[in-house]
Short mmCIF file of C-alpha atoms in Angstrom, two decimals:
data_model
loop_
_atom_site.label_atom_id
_atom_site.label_comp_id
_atom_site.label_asym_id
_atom_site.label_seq_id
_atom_site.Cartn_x
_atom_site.Cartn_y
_atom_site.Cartn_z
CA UNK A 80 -77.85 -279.91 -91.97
CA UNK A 81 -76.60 -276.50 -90.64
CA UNK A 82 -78.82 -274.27 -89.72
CA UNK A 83 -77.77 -271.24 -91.55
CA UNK A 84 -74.99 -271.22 -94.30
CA UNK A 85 -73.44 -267.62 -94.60
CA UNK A 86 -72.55 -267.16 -98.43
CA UNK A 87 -69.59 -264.40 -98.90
CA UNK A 88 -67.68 -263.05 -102.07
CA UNK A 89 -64.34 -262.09 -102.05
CA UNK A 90 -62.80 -259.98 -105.27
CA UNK A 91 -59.38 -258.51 -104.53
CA UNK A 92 -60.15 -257.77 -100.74
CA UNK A 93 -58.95 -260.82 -98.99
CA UNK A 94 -58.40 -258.58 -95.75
CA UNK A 95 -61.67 -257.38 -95.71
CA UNK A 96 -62.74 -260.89 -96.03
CA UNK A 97 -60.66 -262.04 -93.28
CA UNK A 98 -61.66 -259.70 -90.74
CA UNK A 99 -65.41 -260.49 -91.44
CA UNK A 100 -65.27 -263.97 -90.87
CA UNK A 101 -63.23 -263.04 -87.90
CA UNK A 102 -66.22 -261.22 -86.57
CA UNK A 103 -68.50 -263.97 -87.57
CA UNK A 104 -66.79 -266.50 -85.49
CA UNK A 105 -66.09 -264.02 -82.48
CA UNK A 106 -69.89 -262.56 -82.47
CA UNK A 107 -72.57 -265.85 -83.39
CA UNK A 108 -73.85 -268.04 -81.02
CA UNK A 109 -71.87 -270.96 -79.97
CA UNK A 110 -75.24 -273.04 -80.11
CA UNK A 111 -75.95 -271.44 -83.47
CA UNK A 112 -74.86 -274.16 -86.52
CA UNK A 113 -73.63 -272.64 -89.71
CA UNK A 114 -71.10 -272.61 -92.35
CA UNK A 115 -69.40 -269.92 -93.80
CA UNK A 116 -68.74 -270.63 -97.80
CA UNK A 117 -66.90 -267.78 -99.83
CA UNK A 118 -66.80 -267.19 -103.46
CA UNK A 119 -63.46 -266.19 -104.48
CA UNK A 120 -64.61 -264.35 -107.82
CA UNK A 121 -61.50 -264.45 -109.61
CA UNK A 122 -59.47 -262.14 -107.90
CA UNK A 123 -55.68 -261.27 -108.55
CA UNK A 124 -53.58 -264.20 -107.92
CA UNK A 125 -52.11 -262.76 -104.69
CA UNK A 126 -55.07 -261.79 -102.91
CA UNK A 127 -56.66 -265.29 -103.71
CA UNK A 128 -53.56 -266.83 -101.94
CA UNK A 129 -53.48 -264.85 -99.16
CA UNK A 130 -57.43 -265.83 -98.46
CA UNK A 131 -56.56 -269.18 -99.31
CA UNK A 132 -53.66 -269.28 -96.80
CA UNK A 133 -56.30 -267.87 -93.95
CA UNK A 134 -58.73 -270.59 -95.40
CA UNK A 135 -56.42 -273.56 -94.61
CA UNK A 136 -55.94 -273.85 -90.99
CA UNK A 137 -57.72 -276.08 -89.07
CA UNK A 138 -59.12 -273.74 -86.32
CA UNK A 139 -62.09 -272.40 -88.95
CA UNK A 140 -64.64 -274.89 -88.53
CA UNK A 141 -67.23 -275.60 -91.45
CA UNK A 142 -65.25 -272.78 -93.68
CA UNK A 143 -65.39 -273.61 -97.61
CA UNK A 144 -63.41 -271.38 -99.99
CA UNK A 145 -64.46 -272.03 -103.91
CA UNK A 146 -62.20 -269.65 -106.94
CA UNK A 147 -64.29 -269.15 -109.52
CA UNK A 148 -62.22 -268.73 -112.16
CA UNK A 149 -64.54 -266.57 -113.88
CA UNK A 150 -65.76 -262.65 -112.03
CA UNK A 151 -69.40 -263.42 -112.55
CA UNK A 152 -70.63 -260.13 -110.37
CA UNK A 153 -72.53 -260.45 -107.07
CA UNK A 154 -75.72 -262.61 -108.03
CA UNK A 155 -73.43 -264.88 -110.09
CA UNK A 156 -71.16 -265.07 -106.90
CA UNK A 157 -73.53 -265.63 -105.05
CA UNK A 158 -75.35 -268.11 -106.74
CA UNK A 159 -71.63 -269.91 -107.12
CA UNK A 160 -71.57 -270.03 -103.37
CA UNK A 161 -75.30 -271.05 -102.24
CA UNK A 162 -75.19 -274.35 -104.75
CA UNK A 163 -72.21 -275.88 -101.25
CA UNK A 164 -75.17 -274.44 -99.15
CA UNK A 165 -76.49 -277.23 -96.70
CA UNK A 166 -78.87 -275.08 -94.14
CA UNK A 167 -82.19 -273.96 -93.09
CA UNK A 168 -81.50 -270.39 -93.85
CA UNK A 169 -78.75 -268.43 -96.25
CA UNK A 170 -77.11 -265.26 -95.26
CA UNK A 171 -75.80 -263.15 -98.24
CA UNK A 172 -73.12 -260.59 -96.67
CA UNK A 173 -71.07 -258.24 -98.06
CA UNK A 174 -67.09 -259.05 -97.30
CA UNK A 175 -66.33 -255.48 -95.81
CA UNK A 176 -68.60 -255.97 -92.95
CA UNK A 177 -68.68 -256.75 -89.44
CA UNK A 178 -70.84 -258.12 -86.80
CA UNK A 179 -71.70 -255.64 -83.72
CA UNK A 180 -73.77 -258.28 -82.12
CA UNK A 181 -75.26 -261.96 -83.33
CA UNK A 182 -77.02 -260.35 -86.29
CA UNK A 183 -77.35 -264.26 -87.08
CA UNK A 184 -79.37 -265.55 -83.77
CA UNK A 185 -81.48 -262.70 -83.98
CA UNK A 186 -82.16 -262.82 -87.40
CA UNK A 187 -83.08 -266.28 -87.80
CA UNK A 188 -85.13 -266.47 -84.33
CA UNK A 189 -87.25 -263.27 -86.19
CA UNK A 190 -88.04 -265.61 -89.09
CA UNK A 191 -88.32 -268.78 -86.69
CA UNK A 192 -91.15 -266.75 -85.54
CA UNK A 193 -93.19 -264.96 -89.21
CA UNK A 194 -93.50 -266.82 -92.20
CA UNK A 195 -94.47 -264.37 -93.64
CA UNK A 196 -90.99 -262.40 -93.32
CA UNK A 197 -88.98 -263.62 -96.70
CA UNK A 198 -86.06 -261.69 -96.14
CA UNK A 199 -84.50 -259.42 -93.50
CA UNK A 200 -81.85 -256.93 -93.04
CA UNK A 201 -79.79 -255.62 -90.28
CA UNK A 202 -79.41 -252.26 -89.34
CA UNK A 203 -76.40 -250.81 -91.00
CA UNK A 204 -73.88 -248.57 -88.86
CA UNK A 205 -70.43 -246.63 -90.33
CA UNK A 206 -67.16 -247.30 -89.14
CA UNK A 207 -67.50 -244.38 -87.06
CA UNK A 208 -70.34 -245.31 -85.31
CA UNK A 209 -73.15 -242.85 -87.24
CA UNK A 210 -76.15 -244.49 -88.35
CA UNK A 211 -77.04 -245.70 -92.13
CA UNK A 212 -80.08 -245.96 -93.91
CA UNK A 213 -80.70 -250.10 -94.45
CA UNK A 214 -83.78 -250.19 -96.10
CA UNK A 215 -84.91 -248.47 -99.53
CA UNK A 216 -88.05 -248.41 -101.95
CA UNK A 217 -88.29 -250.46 -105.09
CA UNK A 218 -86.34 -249.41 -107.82
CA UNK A 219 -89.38 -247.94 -110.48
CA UNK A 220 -90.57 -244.84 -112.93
CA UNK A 221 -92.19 -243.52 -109.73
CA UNK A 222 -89.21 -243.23 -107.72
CA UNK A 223 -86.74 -242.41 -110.33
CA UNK A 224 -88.79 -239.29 -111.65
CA UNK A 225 -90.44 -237.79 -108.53
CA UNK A 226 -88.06 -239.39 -106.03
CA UNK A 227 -87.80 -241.03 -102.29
CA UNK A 228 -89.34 -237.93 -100.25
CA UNK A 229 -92.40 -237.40 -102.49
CA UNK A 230 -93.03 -241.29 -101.79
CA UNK A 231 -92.53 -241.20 -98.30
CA UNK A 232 -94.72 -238.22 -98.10
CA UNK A 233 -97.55 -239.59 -100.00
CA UNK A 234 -97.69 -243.09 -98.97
CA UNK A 235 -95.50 -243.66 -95.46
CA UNK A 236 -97.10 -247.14 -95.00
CA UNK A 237 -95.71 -248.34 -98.38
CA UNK A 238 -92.83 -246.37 -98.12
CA UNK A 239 -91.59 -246.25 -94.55
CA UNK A 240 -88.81 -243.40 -94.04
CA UNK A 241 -85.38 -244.14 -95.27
CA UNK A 242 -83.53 -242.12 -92.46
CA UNK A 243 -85.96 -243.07 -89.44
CA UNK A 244 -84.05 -244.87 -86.70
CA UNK A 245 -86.26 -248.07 -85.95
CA UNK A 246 -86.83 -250.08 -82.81
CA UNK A 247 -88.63 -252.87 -83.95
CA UNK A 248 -89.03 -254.55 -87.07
CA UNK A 249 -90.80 -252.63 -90.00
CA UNK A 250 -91.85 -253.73 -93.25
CA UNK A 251 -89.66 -252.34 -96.25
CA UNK A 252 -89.68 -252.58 -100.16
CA UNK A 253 -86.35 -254.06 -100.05
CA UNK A 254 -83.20 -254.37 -97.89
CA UNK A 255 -79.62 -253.61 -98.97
CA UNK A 256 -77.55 -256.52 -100.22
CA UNK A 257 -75.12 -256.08 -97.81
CA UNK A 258 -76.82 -258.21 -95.31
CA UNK A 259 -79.82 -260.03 -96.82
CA UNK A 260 -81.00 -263.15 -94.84
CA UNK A 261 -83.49 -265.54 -96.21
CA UNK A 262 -84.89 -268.85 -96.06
CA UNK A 263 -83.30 -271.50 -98.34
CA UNK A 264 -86.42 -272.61 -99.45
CA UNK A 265 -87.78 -268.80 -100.50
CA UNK A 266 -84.69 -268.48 -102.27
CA UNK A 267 -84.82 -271.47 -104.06
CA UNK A 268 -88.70 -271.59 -105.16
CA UNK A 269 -87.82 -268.49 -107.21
CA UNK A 270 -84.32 -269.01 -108.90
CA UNK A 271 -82.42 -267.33 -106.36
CA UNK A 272 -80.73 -264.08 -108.10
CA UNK A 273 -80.76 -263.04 -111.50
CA UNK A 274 -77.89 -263.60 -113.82
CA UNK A 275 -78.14 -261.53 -115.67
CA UNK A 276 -77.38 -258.40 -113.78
CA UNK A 277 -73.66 -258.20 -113.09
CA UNK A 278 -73.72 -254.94 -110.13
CA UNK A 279 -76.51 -253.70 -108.37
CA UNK A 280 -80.18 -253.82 -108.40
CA UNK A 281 -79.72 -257.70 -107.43
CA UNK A 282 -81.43 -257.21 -104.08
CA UNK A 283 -84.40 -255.10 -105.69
CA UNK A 284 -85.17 -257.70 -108.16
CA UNK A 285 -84.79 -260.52 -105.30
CA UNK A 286 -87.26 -258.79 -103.13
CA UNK A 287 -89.65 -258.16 -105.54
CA UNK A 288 -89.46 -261.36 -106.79
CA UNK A 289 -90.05 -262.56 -103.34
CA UNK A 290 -93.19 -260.13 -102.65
CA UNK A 291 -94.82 -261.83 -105.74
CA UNK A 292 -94.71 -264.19 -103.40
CA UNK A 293 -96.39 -262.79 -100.64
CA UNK A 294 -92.88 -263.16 -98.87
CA UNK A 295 -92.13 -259.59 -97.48
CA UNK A 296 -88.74 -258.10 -97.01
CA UNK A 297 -88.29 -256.42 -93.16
CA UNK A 298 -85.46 -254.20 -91.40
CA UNK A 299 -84.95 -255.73 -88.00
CA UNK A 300 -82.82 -253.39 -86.16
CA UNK A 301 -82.15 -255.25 -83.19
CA UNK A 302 -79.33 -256.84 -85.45
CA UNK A 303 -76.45 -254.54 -86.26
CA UNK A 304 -73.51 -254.72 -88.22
CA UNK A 305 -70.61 -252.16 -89.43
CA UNK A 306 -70.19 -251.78 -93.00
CA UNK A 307 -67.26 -250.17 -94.81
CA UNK A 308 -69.50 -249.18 -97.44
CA UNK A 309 -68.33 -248.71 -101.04
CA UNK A 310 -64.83 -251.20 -99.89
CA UNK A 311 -65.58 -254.21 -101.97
CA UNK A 312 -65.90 -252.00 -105.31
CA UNK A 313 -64.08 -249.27 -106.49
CA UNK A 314 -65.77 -246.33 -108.19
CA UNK A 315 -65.09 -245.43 -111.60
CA UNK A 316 -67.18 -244.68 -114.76
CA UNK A 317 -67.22 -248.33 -115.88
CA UNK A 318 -69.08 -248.64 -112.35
CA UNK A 319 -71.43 -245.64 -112.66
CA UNK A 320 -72.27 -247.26 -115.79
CA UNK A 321 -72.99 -250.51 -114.54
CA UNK A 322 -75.26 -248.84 -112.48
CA UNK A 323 -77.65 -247.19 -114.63
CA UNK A 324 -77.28 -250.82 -117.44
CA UNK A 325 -78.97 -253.02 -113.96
CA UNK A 326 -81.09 -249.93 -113.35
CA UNK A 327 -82.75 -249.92 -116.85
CA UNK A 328 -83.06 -253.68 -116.82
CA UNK A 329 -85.01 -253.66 -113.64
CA UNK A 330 -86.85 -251.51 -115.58
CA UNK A 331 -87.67 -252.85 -118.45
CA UNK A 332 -88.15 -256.29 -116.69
CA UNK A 333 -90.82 -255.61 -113.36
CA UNK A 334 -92.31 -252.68 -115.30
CA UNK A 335 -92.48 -253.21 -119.11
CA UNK A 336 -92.07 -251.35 -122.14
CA UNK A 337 -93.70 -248.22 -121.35
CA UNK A 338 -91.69 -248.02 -117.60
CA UNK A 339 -88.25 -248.93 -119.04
CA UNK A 340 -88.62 -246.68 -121.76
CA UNK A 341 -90.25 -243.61 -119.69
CA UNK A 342 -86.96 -243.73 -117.60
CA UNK A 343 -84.48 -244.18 -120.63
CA UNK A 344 -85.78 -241.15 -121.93
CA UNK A 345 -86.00 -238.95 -118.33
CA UNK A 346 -82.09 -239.95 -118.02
CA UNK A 347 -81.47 -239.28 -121.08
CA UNK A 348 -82.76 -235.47 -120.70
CA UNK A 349 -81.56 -235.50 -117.39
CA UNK A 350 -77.86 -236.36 -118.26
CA UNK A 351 -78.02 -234.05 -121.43
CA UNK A 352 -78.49 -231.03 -119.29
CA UNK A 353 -76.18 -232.18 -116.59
CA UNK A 354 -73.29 -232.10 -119.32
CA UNK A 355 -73.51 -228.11 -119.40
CA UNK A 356 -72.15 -227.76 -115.93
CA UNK A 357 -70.40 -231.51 -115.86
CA UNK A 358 -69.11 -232.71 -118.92
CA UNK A 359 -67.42 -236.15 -117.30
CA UNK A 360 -71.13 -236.95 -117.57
CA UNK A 361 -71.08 -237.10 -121.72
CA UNK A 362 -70.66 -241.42 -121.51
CA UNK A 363 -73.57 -241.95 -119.84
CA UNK A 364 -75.37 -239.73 -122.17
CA UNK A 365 -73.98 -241.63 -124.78
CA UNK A 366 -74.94 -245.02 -123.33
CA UNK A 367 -78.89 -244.21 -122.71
CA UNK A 368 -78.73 -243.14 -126.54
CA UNK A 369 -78.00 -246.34 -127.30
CA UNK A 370 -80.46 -247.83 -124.39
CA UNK A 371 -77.87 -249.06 -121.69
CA UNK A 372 -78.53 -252.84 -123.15
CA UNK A 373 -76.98 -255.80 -121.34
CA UNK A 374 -74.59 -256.15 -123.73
CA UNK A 375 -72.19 -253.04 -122.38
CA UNK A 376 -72.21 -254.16 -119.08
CA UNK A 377 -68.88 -255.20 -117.03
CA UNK A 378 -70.08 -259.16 -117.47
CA UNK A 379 -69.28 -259.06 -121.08
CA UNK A 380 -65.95 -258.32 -120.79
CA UNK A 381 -64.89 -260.69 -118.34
CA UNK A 382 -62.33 -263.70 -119.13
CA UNK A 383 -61.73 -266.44 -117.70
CA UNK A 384 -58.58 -266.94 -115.44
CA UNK A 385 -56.55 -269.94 -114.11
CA UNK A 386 -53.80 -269.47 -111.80
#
């Protein structure tokens, strides 16, 4: 059994792909045992041949590429690639990433050490160097409506500051999902990622999920890795969409009727003024009139694919 099985999802970025396991191999302990499995999540035909090409030579130890032949979104990729997972511990990390130091030595030896750390994050850094927030609140009516700052102001314990740089390791609602490292056994006791949401929100709902548990999510900054953020998805309205569809879910499913719909209806006002001055904004007005349900996400329109 491996001691920590690193779970990564290509989709039409095989060079980002490539480059991160690069730094995997070239940054994590030699005593460190671990597998790297990637979800190919039905990517262009070309891109998946390229990775596959990289994939197949024998100087990649323990290195598993799956096609799905299906896109099933991150927590469906990701779920796709955990079920090879043999290990103590699962890293979840975004493709268009790389290693500064061994993020996975450091992480697991922080866990070795608290059980009652579920999950932790790295401390996120730009291409260039500059700092980036890693941590963030939970996704809720509170947050949405009177925002980040307010919460920080009023309650810093529960809501450390976003845009503090950290030494040590601090207690956060949730960590990003482009470096999430957890316990196999956490992950598995409560269903490991949710479906049901195609994009985004996947890591909120995990970490709440997990806190139910009394299994806390922390930032420990001592590991760092670069992160090409926004690489792995291109932005679009169909994406801005998909956004606000998870958003309303999370809603509706950690804080009922009354939260989902008390957020429906402040977007709703909110993007009905914001089309005086932006007008490019009118289909998302349109989609909270009809409640951003499920069934307009980016899932439902995917098909499946064989090569």
């Amino acid at each position: 059994m491996f001691d920590i099985a690193v779970i990564l999802i290509n989709y039409n970025s095989s060079e980002h792909t490539i480059n991160c396991i690069r730094s995997i191999i070239e940054k994590t302990s030699k005593n460190l045992r671990y597998q790297i499995i990637i979800t190919d999540n039905c990517s262009e035909k070309e891109d998946y041949l390229k990775l596959k090409s990289f994939c197949d030579t024998d100087t990649i130890p323990n290195l598993q590429l799956h096609r799905n032949h299906i896109n099933t979104g991150f927590g469906g990729g990701n779920m796709y690639g955990a079920q090879y997972a043999n290990a103590y511990y699962l890293a979840f990390i975004n493709n268009d990433t790389l290693l500064i130091n061994d993020c996975l030595s450091i992480l697991k030896t922080t866990l070795d050490a608290n059980p009652e750390i579920g999950i932790a994050g790295a401390q996120a850094f730009k291409e260039n160097g500059d700092f980036m927030i890693s941590l963030d609140h939970f996704a809720s009516p509170a947050r949405e409506i009177i925002g980040r700052k307010f919460l920080e102001i009023t309650n810093p314990k529960k809501y450390p500051k976003r845009k503090k740089r950290y030494t040590e390791p601090v207690q956060v609602n949730f960590v990003p999902g482009s470096f999430m490292f957890v316990r196999a056994t956490d992950f598995n006791a409560i269903g490991g990622f949710d479906t049901n949401i195609f994009l985004y929100y996947e890591e909120t709902d995990l970490c709440i999920r997990l806190a139910n548990q009394s299994k806390f999510a922390y930032l420990v900054p001592e590991a760092e890795f670069i992160h090409f953020h926004g690489a792995s998805t291109e932005r679009s309205l169909a994406i801005k969409k998909e956004l606000k569809i998870s958003l309303l879910y999370i809603m509706r499913k950690h804080y009922g009727y009354f939260g989902h719909k008390i957020v429906l209806l402040f977007l709703t006002v909110k993007y009905f003024f914001s089309n005086i001055f932006k007008p490019k904004n009118w289909p998302l007005f349109v989609l909270f009139l009809t409640g951003a349900p499920l069934s307009k996400s980016l899932k439902m329109k995917q098909r499946i694919v064989h090569l």
